[in-house]
Amino acid sequence: MKIKMSLLGVLLATLLLLTGTKVDAAAGGGVDWTSGSGVLTGTGVGLPPSNAVGPQKKIWARTAAIADAQRRLAEAANEVRVEGETTVKMNTLADDTVRTSVAATLKGAQIVSENWNSEGYYEVTMQVPVFGVGGLAQAVIKPVEQIPFPTPSPVQPSPTDPTTTVTVTVSGGYTGVVIDCRGLNLNPVMSPVIKDVSGVKLYGHQNLDYDLVIRDGMASYAHGMDGASRAGSNPLVIKAERLDDHNANPVVSVTDGNKILLENNSAGFLTRTAVVFLY
């Protein structure tokens, strides 16, 4: 019964491919944000036509599977958030150049696995990196004029007595920063922003070298500290107060934001994009 149901699913998927009916991209495609700087994956299936014989069956099925995987990649790419309020699809609809660049990027997808299944269908999995060579980021993130990080204050109101001030101690030894957003339903994006509760933008792609952003991305996403190696061996760990912009951008306290900027002045971890978001 399991084999019959599996084959029925494949027949349905192939029928949808041939008829052009839209399928939820989540069924066969999506982004793994915890894989380095992110990877977009699409898995497609294909059946040979009824009149195919011999080796033709495998060839026709493989061709159909590749087309299905490419379609699923495109559907998944459309849903990727560039910033909190914009998706890849929004950018492609607004800019013909972006649409052409995204199409070219997806066309360059690499086959990472393929299988001629004993049930008579072919399965192909294809991938495109979000960042790096041939990545989606270069197609949708455009250069902007670089601006410096906000200027932190070494003296700030005391957290226990706002009528007095304290001098913030800078350790100078942090290798990166980890923003802990667990429990807040963070939505990963290609171009995140870290803000403080007063609205000051502490970290965004406008503060960074464009080529570095396209090559490495701005941050890594992980479910625990064991996946936070991007922030180095001695990261500054900050708990997010809340999320803004469709749950895409962490918001920290003014005190913690100031601490991040002061430590970055000493160690430069923001400039190196040694940033991790836990979610």
Short mmCIF file of C-alpha atoms in Angstrom, two decimals:
data_model
loop_
_atom_site.label_atom_id
_atom_site.label_comp_id
_atom_site.label_asym_id
_atom_site.label_seq_id
_atom_site.Cartn_x
_atom_site.Cartn_y
_atom_site.Cartn_z
CA MET A 1 0.00 0.00 0.00
CA LYS A 2 2.86 2.43 0.79
CA ILE A 3 4.39 1.84 -2.63
CA LYS A 4 1.07 2.44 -4.39
CA MET A 5 0.44 5.63 -2.45
CA SER A 6 3.96 6.89 -3.14
CA LEU A 7 3.53 6.23 -6.86
CA LEU A 8 0.15 7.98 -6.77
CA GLY A 9 1.85 11.03 -5.28
CA VAL A 10 4.42 11.04 -8.06
CA LEU A 11 1.71 10.72 -10.72
CA LEU A 12 -0.09 13.69 -9.17
CA ALA A 13 3.07 15.78 -9.04
CA THR A 14 3.86 14.98 -12.68
CA LEU A 15 0.30 15.77 -13.74
CA LEU A 16 0.53 19.12 -12.01
CA LEU A 17 3.81 19.79 -13.79
CA LEU A 18 2.33 18.96 -17.20
CA THR A 19 -0.81 21.01 -16.63
CA GLY A 20 1.01 23.98 -15.16
CA THR A 21 -0.93 23.84 -11.88
CA LYS A 22 0.87 25.58 -9.03
CA VAL A 23 2.17 23.42 -6.18
CA ASP A 24 3.14 24.70 -2.75
CA ALA A 25 6.92 25.19 -2.90
CA ALA A 26 7.26 23.89 0.64
CA ALA A 27 6.42 20.42 -0.67
CA GLY A 28 9.61 20.23 -2.71
CA GLY A 29 11.68 23.34 -2.14
CA GLY A 30 12.84 25.91 0.36
CA VAL A 31 15.82 27.52 2.08
CA ASP A 32 17.97 25.91 4.73
CA TRP A 33 19.18 28.98 6.62
CA THR A 34 21.26 26.88 9.02
CA SER A 35 23.44 25.56 6.19
CA GLY A 36 26.36 27.99 6.11
CA SER A 37 25.07 31.20 4.57
CA GLY A 38 21.92 29.53 3.31
CA VAL A 39 21.06 27.19 0.44
CA LEU A 40 17.96 27.09 -1.74
CA THR A 41 16.83 23.57 -2.65
CA GLY A 42 14.26 22.20 -5.07
CA THR A 43 13.36 18.52 -5.51
CA GLY A 44 11.46 17.41 -8.58
CA VAL A 45 10.04 14.15 -9.86
CA GLY A 46 9.24 12.95 -13.36
CA LEU A 47 7.61 10.01 -15.10
CA PRO A 48 8.30 8.92 -18.68
CA PRO A 49 5.50 9.29 -21.24
CA SER A 50 3.46 6.16 -21.89
CA ASN A 51 4.92 5.71 -25.38
CA ALA A 52 8.57 5.74 -24.18
CA VAL A 53 10.46 2.47 -24.48
CA GLY A 54 13.81 1.17 -23.28
CA PRO A 55 16.43 3.81 -22.34
CA GLN A 56 14.03 6.55 -23.44
CA LYS A 57 12.03 6.06 -20.26
CA LYS A 58 14.87 7.13 -18.03
CA ILE A 59 15.88 10.04 -20.28
CA TRP A 60 12.36 11.44 -20.51
CA ALA A 61 11.71 10.97 -16.79
CA ARG A 62 14.98 12.72 -15.90
CA THR A 63 14.13 15.66 -18.15
CA ALA A 64 10.72 16.00 -16.50
CA ALA A 65 12.26 15.76 -13.02
CA ILE A 66 14.79 18.51 -13.78
CA ALA A 67 12.02 20.78 -15.05
CA ASP A 68 9.99 20.07 -11.91
CA ALA A 69 12.97 20.79 -9.64
CA GLN A 70 13.67 24.08 -11.44
CA ARG A 71 10.03 25.10 -11.06
CA ARG A 72 10.09 24.30 -7.36
CA LEU A 73 13.33 26.29 -6.99
CA ALA A 74 11.65 29.29 -8.62
CA GLU A 75 8.60 29.00 -6.37
CA ALA A 76 10.76 28.73 -3.27
CA ALA A 77 12.98 31.64 -4.38
CA ASN A 78 9.93 33.87 -4.81
CA GLU A 79 9.09 33.44 -1.11
CA VAL A 80 12.60 34.24 0.20
CA ARG A 81 12.59 37.49 2.14
CA VAL A 82 15.25 39.98 1.08
CA GLU A 83 14.38 42.36 3.90
CA GLY A 84 11.68 42.24 6.53
CA GLU A 85 8.99 43.67 4.26
CA THR A 86 10.13 42.54 0.81
CA THR A 87 10.45 39.19 -0.94
CA VAL A 88 12.39 38.14 -4.01
CA LYS A 89 9.10 38.04 -5.92
CA MET A 90 8.35 41.66 -5.00
CA ASN A 91 11.78 42.71 -6.24
CA THR A 92 11.41 40.85 -9.53
CA LEU A 93 8.02 42.40 -10.18
CA ALA A 94 9.38 45.87 -9.50
CA ASP A 95 12.62 45.61 -11.51
CA ASP A 96 13.15 43.88 -14.86
CA THR A 97 16.90 43.71 -14.26
CA VAL A 98 16.38 41.86 -10.99
CA ARG A 99 13.95 39.47 -12.66
CA THR A 100 16.48 38.67 -15.39
CA SER A 101 19.28 38.20 -12.85
CA VAL A 102 17.20 35.90 -10.67
CA ALA A 103 16.21 33.79 -13.68
CA ALA A 104 19.87 33.47 -14.70
CA THR A 105 20.86 32.50 -11.16
CA LEU A 106 18.22 29.77 -10.95
CA LYS A 107 19.19 28.50 -14.39
CA GLY A 108 22.65 27.87 -12.97
CA ALA A 109 21.32 25.57 -10.23
CA GLN A 110 23.42 22.49 -9.61
CA ILE A 111 22.12 18.94 -9.42
CA VAL A 112 23.21 17.56 -6.04
CA SER A 113 21.43 14.21 -6.19
CA GLU A 114 19.37 12.18 -8.65
CA ASN A 115 17.80 8.76 -8.59
CA TRP A 116 15.95 6.49 -11.02
CA ASN A 117 13.48 5.03 -8.57
CA SER A 118 12.48 1.39 -8.67
CA GLU A 119 8.85 2.52 -8.78
CA GLY A 120 9.46 3.93 -12.25
CA TYR A 121 9.99 7.62 -11.66
CA TYR A 122 13.06 9.86 -11.59
CA GLU A 123 13.89 12.21 -8.71
CA VAL A 124 16.28 15.16 -8.97
CA THR A 125 17.40 17.59 -6.25
CA MET A 126 18.94 20.92 -7.29
CA GLN A 127 20.47 23.69 -5.22
CA VAL A 128 21.43 27.35 -5.47
CA PRO A 129 23.40 29.12 -2.73
CA VAL A 130 21.82 32.19 -1.18
CA PHE A 131 25.22 33.88 -0.82
CA GLY A 132 28.57 33.28 -2.47
CA VAL A 133 29.51 32.51 -6.07
CA GLY A 134 26.38 32.06 -8.18
CA GLY A 135 24.19 32.98 -5.22
CA LEU A 136 20.75 34.54 -5.13
CA ALA A 137 21.96 37.56 -3.15
CA GLN A 138 23.89 39.08 -6.02
CA ALA A 139 20.72 39.11 -8.13
CA VAL A 140 18.56 40.96 -5.59
CA ILE A 141 20.77 42.93 -3.18
CA LYS A 142 22.03 46.09 -4.83
CA PRO A 143 25.00 48.26 -3.76
CA VAL A 144 24.22 51.25 -1.58
CA GLU A 145 26.36 54.05 -0.26
CA GLN A 146 28.22 52.72 2.76
CA ILE A 147 27.72 54.61 6.02
CA PRO A 148 29.54 54.17 9.36
CA PHE A 149 28.08 52.37 12.34
CA PRO A 150 26.34 54.63 14.89
CA THR A 151 28.61 56.23 17.47
CA PRO A 152 28.28 54.55 20.88
CA SER A 153 28.54 56.33 24.19
CA PRO A 154 31.01 55.08 26.83
CA VAL A 155 28.83 56.74 29.48
CA GLN A 156 25.14 55.93 29.87
CA PRO A 157 22.36 56.02 32.47
CA SER A 158 22.63 53.42 35.20
CA PRO A 159 20.19 50.52 34.67
CA THR A 160 19.33 50.62 38.38
CA ASP A 161 19.20 54.40 38.84
CA PRO A 162 18.43 56.46 35.71
CA THR A 163 19.40 59.68 37.51
CA THR A 164 23.03 58.58 37.59
CA THR A 165 25.47 57.47 34.91
CA VAL A 166 27.92 54.62 34.59
CA THR A 167 30.94 54.09 32.39
CA VAL A 168 30.59 51.02 30.19
CA THR A 169 33.50 48.62 30.49
CA VAL A 170 34.85 47.38 27.16
CA SER A 171 36.48 43.96 27.21
CA GLY A 172 37.87 44.13 23.70
CA GLY A 173 38.07 40.36 23.48
CA TYR A 174 34.82 39.41 21.75
CA THR A 175 35.10 37.53 18.48
CA GLY A 176 31.53 38.13 17.34
CA VAL A 177 27.99 38.69 18.51
CA VAL A 178 25.13 36.24 18.99
CA ILE A 179 21.62 37.68 19.14
CA ASP A 180 19.38 35.21 20.95
CA CYS A 181 15.92 35.38 19.37
CA ARG A 182 14.70 31.99 20.50
CA GLY A 183 11.04 31.92 21.42
CA LEU A 184 10.26 35.04 19.37
CA ASN A 185 9.45 33.34 16.04
CA LEU A 186 12.26 34.96 14.04
CA ASN A 187 11.90 34.88 10.24
CA PRO A 188 15.30 34.63 8.49
CA VAL A 189 16.01 37.18 5.75
CA MET A 190 18.86 37.93 3.37
CA SER A 191 19.44 41.46 4.65
CA PRO A 192 18.62 41.68 8.38
CA VAL A 193 18.88 44.75 10.59
CA ILE A 194 19.71 44.89 14.30
CA LYS A 195 17.99 47.81 16.05
CA ASP A 196 17.63 49.04 19.58
CA VAL A 197 14.31 49.82 21.23
CA SER A 198 14.72 53.54 20.48
CA GLY A 199 14.79 52.78 16.76
CA VAL A 200 18.52 53.24 16.14
CA LYS A 201 19.77 50.87 13.42
CA LEU A 202 22.91 49.28 14.81
CA TYR A 203 23.71 46.91 11.95
CA GLY A 204 22.58 46.70 8.34
CA HIS A 205 24.03 46.06 4.91
CA GLN A 206 24.52 49.81 4.41
CA ASN A 207 27.23 49.62 7.12
CA LEU A 208 29.13 46.86 5.35
CA ASP A 209 31.32 46.25 2.35
CA TYR A 210 29.01 45.17 -0.47
CA ASP A 211 31.30 42.43 -1.80
CA LEU A 212 31.58 40.92 1.68
CA VAL A 213 27.79 40.87 2.07
CA ILE A 214 27.32 39.12 -1.28
CA ARG A 215 30.09 36.61 -0.58
CA ASP A 216 29.36 35.66 3.02
CA GLY A 217 25.98 37.10 3.90
CA MET A 218 25.36 39.31 6.91
CA ALA A 219 24.67 36.66 9.52
CA SER A 220 24.24 32.97 10.16
CA TYR A 221 21.11 31.42 11.62
CA ALA A 222 21.27 28.61 14.16
CA HIS A 223 19.03 26.83 16.64
CA GLY A 224 21.68 26.67 19.36
CA MET A 225 25.16 27.79 20.32
CA ASP A 226 26.64 24.68 18.73
CA GLY A 227 25.76 26.25 15.38
CA ALA A 228 27.17 29.68 16.20
CA SER A 229 30.76 29.15 15.04
CA ARG A 230 30.54 32.19 12.76
CA ALA A 231 30.71 34.37 15.89
CA GLY A 232 33.99 32.81 16.95
CA SER A 233 35.16 31.26 20.19
CA ASN A 234 34.23 34.16 22.48
CA PRO A 235 31.02 35.79 21.26
CA LEU A 236 29.08 38.54 22.96
CA VAL A 237 25.65 37.02 23.61
CA ILE A 238 22.71 39.41 23.66
CA LYS A 239 19.05 38.54 24.25
CA ALA A 240 16.63 40.23 21.83
CA GLU A 241 13.83 42.22 23.45
CA ARG A 242 11.47 41.72 20.51
CA LEU A 243 11.33 41.51 16.72
CA ASP A 244 10.31 44.12 14.15
CA ASP A 245 9.48 44.17 10.44
CA HIS A 246 7.50 40.95 10.03
CA ASN A 247 9.56 39.28 12.76
CA ALA A 248 12.72 39.64 10.67
CA ASN A 249 14.83 42.14 12.61
CA PRO A 250 15.97 41.70 16.22
CA VAL A 251 15.49 44.61 18.61
CA VAL A 252 17.78 44.89 21.64
CA SER A 253 17.80 47.21 24.63
CA VAL A 254 19.53 50.58 24.34
CA THR A 255 22.12 49.39 26.87
CA ASP A 256 22.85 46.20 24.95
CA GLY A 257 22.93 48.08 21.64
CA ASN A 258 25.48 50.48 23.06
CA LYS A 259 27.51 47.53 24.35
CA ILE A 260 27.52 45.92 20.91
CA LEU A 261 28.75 49.11 19.25
CA LEU A 262 31.44 49.76 21.87
CA GLU A 263 32.78 46.23 21.64
CA ASN A 264 32.68 46.40 17.85
CA ASN A 265 34.76 49.58 17.96
CA SER A 266 37.41 47.55 19.76
CA ALA A 267 37.16 44.19 17.95
CA GLY A 268 35.50 44.94 14.59
CA PHE A 269 33.27 41.85 14.57
CA LEU A 270 30.34 43.63 12.93
CA THR A 271 32.58 44.78 10.10
CA ARG A 272 33.58 41.13 9.56
CA THR A 273 29.90 40.03 9.72
CA ALA A 274 30.71 37.71 12.63
CA VAL A 275 27.02 37.73 13.56
CA VAL A 276 24.70 34.86 14.46
CA PHE A 277 20.97 34.85 15.17
CA LEU A 278 19.56 32.04 17.31
CA TYR A 279 15.96 31.15 16.50
#
